[in-house]
PDB file of C-alpha atoms in Angstrom:
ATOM      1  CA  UNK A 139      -2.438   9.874  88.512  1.00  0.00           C
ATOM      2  CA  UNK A 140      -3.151  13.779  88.127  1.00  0.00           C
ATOM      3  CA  UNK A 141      -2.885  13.715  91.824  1.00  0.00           C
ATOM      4  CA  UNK A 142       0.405  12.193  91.793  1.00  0.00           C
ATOM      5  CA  UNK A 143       1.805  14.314  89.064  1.00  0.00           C
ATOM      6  CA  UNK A 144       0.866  17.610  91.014  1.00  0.00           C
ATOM      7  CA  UNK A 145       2.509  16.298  94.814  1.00  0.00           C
ATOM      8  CA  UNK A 146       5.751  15.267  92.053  1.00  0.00           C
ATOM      9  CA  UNK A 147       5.446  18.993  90.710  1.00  0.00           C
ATOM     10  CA  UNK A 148       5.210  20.403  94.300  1.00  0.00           C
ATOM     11  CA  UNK A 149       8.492  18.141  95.314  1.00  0.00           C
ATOM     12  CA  UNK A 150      10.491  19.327  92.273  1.00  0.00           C
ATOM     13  CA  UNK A 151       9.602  23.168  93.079  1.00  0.00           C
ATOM     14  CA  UNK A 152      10.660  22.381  96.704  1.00  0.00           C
ATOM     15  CA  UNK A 153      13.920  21.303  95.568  1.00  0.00           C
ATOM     16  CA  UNK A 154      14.387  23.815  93.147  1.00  0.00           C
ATOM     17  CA  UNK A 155      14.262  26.537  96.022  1.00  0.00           C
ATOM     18  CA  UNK A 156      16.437  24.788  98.182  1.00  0.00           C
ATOM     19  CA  UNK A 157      19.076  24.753  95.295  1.00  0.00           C
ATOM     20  CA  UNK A 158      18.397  28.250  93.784  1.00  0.00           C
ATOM     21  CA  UNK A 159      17.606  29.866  96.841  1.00  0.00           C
ATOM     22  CA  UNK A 160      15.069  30.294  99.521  1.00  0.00           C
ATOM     23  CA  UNK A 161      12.363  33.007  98.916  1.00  0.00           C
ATOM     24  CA  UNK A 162      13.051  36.233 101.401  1.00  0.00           C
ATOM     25  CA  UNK A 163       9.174  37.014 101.408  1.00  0.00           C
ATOM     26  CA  UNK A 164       6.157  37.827  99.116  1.00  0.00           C
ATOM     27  CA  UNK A 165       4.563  40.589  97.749  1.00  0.00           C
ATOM     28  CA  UNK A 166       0.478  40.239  96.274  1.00  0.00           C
ATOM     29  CA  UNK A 167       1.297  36.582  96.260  1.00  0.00           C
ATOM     30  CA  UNK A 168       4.758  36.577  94.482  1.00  0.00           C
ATOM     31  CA  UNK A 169       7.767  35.652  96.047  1.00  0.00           C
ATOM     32  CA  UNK A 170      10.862  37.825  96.169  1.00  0.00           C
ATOM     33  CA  UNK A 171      14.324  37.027  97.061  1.00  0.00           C
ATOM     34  CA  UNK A 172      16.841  39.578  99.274  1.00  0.00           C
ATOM     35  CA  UNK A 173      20.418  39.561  97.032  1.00  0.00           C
ATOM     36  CA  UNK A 174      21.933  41.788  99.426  1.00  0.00           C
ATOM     37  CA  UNK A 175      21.324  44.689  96.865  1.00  0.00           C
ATOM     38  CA  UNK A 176      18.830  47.948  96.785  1.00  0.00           C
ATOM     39  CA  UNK A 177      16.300  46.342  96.094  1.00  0.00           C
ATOM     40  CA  UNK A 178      14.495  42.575  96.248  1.00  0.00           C
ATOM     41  CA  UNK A 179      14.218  40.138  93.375  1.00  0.00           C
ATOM     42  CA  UNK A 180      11.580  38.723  91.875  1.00  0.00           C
ATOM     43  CA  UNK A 181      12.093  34.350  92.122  1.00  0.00           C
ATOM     44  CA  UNK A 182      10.509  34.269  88.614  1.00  0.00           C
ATOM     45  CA  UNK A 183       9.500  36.024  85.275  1.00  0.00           C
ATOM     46  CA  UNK A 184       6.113  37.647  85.068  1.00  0.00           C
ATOM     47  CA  UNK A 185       4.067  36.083  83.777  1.00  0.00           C
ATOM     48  CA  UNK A 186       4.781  32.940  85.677  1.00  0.00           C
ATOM     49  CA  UNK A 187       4.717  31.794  88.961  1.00  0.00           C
ATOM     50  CA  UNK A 188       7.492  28.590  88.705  1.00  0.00           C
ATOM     51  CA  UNK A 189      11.405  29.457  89.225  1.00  0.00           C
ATOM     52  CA  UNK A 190      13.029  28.705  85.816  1.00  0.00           C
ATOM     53  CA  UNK A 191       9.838  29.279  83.431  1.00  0.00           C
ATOM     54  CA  UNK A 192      10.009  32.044  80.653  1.00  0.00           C
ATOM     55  CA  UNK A 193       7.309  33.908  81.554  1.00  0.00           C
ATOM     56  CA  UNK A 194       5.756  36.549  79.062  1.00  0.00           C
ATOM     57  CA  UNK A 195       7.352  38.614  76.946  1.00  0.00           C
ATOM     58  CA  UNK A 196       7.105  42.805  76.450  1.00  0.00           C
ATOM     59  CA  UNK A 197       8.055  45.318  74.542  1.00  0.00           C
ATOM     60  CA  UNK A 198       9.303  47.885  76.569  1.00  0.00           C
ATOM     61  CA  UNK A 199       6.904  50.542  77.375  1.00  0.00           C
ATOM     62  CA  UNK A 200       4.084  48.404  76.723  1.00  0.00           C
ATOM     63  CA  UNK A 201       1.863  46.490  80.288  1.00  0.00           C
ATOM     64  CA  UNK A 202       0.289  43.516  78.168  1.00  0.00           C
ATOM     65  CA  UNK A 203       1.447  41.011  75.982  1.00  0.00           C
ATOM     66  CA  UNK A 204       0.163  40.715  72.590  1.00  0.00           C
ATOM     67  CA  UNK A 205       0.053  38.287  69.147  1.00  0.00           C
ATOM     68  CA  UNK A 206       2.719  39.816  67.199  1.00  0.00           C
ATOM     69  CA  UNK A 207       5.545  41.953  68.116  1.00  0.00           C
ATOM     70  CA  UNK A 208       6.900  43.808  65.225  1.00  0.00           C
ATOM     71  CA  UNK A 209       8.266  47.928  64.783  1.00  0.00           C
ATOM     72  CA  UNK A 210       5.122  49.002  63.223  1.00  0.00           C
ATOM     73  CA  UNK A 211       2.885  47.978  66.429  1.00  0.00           C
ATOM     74  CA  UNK A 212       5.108  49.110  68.977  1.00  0.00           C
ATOM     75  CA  UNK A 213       3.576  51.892  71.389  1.00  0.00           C
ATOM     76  CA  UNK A 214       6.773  53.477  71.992  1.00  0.00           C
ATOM     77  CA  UNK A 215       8.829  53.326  69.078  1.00  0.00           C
ATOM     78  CA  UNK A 216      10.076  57.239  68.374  1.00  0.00           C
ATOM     79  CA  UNK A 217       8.457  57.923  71.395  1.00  0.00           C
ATOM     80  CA  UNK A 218       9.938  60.358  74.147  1.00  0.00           C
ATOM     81  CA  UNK A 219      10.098  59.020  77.475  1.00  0.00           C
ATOM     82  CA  UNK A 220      11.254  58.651  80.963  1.00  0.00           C
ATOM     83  CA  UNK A 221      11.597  56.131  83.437  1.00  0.00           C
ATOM     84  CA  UNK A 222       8.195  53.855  83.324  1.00  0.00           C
ATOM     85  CA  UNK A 223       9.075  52.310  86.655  1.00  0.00           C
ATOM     86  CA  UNK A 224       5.573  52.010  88.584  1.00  0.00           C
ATOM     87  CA  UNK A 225       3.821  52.557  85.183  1.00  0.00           C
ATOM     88  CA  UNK A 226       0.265  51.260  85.308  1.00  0.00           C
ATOM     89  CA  UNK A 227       0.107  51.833  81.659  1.00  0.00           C
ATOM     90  CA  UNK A 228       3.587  51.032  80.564  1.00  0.00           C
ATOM     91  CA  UNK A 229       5.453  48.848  83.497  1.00  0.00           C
ATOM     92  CA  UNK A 230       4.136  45.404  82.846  1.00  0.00           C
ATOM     93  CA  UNK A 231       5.509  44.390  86.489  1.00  0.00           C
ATOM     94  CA  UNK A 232       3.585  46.988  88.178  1.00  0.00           C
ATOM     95  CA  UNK A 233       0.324  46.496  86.044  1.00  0.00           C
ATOM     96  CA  UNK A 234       0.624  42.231  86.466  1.00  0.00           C
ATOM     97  CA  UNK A 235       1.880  42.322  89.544  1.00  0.00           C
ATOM     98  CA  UNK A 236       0.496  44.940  91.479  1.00  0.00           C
ATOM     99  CA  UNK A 237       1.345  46.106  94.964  1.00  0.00           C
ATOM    100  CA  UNK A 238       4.714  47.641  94.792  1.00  0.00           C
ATOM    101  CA  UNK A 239       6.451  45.570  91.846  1.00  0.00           C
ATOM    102  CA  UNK A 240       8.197  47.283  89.499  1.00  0.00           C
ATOM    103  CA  UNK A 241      10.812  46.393  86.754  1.00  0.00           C
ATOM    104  CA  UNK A 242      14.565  47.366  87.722  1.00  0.00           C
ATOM    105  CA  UNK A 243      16.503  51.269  86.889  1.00  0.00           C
ATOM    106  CA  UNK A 244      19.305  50.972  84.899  1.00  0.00           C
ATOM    107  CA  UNK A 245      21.464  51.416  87.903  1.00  0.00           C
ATOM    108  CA  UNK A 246      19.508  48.203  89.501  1.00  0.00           C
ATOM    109  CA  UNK A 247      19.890  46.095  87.024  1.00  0.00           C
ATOM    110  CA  UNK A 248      23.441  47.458  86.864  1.00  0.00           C
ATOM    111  CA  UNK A 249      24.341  46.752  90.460  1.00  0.00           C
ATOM    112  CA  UNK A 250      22.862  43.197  89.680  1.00  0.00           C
ATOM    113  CA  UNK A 251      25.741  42.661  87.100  1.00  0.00           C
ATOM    114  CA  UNK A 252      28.674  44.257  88.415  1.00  0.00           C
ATOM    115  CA  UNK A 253      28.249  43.199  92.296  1.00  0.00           C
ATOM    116  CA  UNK A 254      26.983  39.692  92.137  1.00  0.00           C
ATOM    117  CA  UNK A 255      28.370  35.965  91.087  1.00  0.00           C
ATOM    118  CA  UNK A 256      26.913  34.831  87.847  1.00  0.00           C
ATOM    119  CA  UNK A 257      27.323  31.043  87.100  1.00  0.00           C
ATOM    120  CA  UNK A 258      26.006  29.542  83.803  1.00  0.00           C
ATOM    121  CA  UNK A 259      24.062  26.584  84.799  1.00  0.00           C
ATOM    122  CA  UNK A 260      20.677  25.182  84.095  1.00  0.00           C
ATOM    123  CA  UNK A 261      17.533  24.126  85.743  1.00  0.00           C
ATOM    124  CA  UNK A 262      14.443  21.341  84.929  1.00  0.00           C
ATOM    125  CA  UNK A 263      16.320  21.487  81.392  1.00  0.00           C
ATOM    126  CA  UNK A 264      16.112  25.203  80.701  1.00  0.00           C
ATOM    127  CA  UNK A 265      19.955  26.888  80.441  1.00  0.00           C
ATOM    128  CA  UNK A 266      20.421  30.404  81.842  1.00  0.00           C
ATOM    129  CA  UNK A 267      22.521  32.342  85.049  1.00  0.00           C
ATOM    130  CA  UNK A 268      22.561  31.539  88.910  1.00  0.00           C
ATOM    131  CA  UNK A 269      22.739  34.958  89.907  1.00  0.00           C
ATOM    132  CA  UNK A 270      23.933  35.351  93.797  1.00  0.00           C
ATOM    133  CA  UNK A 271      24.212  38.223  96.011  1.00  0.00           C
ATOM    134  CA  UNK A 272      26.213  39.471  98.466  1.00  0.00           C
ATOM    135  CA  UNK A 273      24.653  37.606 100.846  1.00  0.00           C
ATOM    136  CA  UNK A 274      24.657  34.647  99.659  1.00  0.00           C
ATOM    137  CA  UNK A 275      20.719  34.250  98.232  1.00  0.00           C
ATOM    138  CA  UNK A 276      20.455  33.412  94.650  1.00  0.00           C
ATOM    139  CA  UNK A 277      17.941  33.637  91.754  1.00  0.00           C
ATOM    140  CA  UNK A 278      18.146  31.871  88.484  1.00  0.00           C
ATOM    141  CA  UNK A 279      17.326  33.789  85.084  1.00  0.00           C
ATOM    142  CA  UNK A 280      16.494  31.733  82.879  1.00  0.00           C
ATOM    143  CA  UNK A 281      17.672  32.320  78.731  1.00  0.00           C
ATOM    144  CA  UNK A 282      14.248  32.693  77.908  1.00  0.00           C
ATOM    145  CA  UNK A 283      15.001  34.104  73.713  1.00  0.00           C
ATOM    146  CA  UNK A 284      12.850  37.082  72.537  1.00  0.00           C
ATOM    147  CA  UNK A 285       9.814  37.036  70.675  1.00  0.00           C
ATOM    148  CA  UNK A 286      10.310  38.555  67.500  1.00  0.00           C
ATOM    149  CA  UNK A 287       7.219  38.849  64.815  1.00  0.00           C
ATOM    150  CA  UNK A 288       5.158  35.585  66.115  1.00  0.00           C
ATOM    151  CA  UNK A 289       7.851  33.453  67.010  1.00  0.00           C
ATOM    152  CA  UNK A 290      10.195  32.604  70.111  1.00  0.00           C
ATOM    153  CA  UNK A 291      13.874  33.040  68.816  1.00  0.00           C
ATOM    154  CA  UNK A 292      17.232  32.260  70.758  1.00  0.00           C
ATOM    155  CA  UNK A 293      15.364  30.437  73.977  1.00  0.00           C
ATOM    156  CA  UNK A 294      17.864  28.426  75.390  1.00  0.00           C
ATOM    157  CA  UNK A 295      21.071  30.505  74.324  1.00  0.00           C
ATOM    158  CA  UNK A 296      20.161  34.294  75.315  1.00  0.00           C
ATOM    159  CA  UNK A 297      18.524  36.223  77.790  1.00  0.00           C
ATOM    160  CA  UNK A 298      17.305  39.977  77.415  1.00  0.00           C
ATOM    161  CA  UNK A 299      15.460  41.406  80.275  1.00  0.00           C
ATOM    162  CA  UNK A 300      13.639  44.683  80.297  1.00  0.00           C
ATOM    163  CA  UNK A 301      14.964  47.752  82.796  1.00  0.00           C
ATOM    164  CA  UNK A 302      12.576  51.047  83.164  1.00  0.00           C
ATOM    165  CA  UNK A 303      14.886  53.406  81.425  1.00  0.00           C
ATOM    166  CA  UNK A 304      15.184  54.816  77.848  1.00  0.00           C
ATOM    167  CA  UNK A 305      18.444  54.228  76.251  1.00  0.00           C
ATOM    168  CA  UNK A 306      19.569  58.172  76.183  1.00  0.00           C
ATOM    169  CA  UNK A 307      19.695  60.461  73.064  1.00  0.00           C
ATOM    170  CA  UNK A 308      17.411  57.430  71.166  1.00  0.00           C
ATOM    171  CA  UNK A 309      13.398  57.144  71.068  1.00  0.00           C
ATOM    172  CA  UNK A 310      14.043  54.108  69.301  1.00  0.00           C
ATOM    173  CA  UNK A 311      15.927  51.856  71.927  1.00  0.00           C
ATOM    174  CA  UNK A 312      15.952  50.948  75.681  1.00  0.00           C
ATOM    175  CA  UNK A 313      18.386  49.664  78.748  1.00  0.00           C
ATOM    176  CA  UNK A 314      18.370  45.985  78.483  1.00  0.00           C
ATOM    177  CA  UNK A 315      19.981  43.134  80.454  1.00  0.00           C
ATOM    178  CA  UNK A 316      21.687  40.690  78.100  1.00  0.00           C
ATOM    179  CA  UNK A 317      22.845  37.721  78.829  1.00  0.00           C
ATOM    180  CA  UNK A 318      24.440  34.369  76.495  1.00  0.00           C
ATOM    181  CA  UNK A 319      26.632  31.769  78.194  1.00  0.00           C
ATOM    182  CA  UNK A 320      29.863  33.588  77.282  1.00  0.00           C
ATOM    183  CA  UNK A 321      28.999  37.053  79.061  1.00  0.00           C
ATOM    184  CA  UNK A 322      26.364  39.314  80.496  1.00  0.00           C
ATOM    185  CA  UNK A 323      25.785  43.243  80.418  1.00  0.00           C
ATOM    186  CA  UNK A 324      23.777  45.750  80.034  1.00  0.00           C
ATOM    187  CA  UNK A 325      22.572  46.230  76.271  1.00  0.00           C
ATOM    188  CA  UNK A 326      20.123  48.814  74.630  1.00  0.00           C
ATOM    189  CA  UNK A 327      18.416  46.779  71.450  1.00  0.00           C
ATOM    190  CA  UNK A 328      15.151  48.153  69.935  1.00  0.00           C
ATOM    191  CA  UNK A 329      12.011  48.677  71.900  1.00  0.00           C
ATOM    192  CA  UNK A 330       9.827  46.397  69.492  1.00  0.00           C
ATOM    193  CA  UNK A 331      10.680  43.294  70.330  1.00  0.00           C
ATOM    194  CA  UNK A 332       9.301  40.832  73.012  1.00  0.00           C
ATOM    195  CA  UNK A 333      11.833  40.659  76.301  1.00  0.00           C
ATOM    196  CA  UNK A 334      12.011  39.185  79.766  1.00  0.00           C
ATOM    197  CA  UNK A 335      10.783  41.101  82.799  1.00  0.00           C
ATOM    198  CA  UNK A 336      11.724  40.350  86.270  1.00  0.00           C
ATOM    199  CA  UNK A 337      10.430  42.306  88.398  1.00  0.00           C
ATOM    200  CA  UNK A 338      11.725  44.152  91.924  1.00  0.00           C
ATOM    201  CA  UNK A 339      10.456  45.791  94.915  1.00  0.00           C
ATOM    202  CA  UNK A 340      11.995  47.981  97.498  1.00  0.00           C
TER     203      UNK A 340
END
């Protein structure tokens, strides 16, 4: 039966590549997808390995996941900082990950909004974006919520996923994508919280 259940699993992952697009390569075991854009896409969250999963959740500037994600235990809050792309101490795609993985600029994660097709949709159940390139490849984000305190909020309804860059003139805030079924841009809510990462390579 367990047998079964993991050739049924295999199947379903098979399909969901055909339908979301086929991976462009991998990189320390992770596939990416080529949109057509600077740089290649990650097929899934870190801190998973299936297209359509959540993943982990980060606050930005911080490389591990933790219990409880609240203002007082945030490394970064009020902190001055850069860009943390490539961060082994503060890039959570880079320190997962390895190899060259990174999460996006602001002007990456920009280009993925303003030059690609974004079509609500949803996949094994789990709502989010079919995001395709100029190519033609796709990746699916899905609306994997926020942890906030100890719990998961808005999973389902809204996506926010983490870019390396600072929101500027404020230690308190960072470039976001955010995403809901009615629209999708580029946001700058508070560092503390849990978010999405997707990761990218060049």
């Amino acid at each position: 039966m367990k047998r079964n259940k993991t050739i049924l699993l295999s199947a379903l992952l098979a399909l969901a590549a055909t339908a979301f697009g086929q991976s462009s390569g991998s990189m320390c075991g992770y596939d990416y997808v080529d949109l057509g854009l600077r740089v290649k896409w990650a097929t899934c969250n870190v801190g998973t390995r299936y297209i359509g999963e959540y993943g982990d959740y980060f606050a930005w500037g911080e490389a591990q996941t933790k219990s409880s994600y609240t203002q007082d235990n945030s490394e970064t809050y009020g902190a001055s900082m850069g860009d943390i792309g490539g961060s082994s101490s503060h890039d959570p795609a880079r320190s997962n990950w390895g190899g060259s993985w990174r999460l996006p600029t602001k002007y990456e994660m920009d280009e993925l909004v303003h030059r690609c097709q974004w079509k609500w949709t949803s996949m094994n159940g789990r709502s989010g974006y079919l995001v395709t390139g100029p190519n033609g490849n796709s990746i699916f984000l899905p609306a994997a919520g926020c942890r906030q305190g100890t719990s998961v909020n808005y999973s389902g309804n809204y996506g926010i996923y983490l870019t390396a860059a600072p929101f500027e003139g404020d230690t308190q805030k960072a470039y976001c994508l955010g995403f809901y079924s009615g629209g999708y841009r580029l946001a700058w809510p508070y560092r503390y919280d849990g978010f999405s990462v997707r990761a990218v390579t060049d």
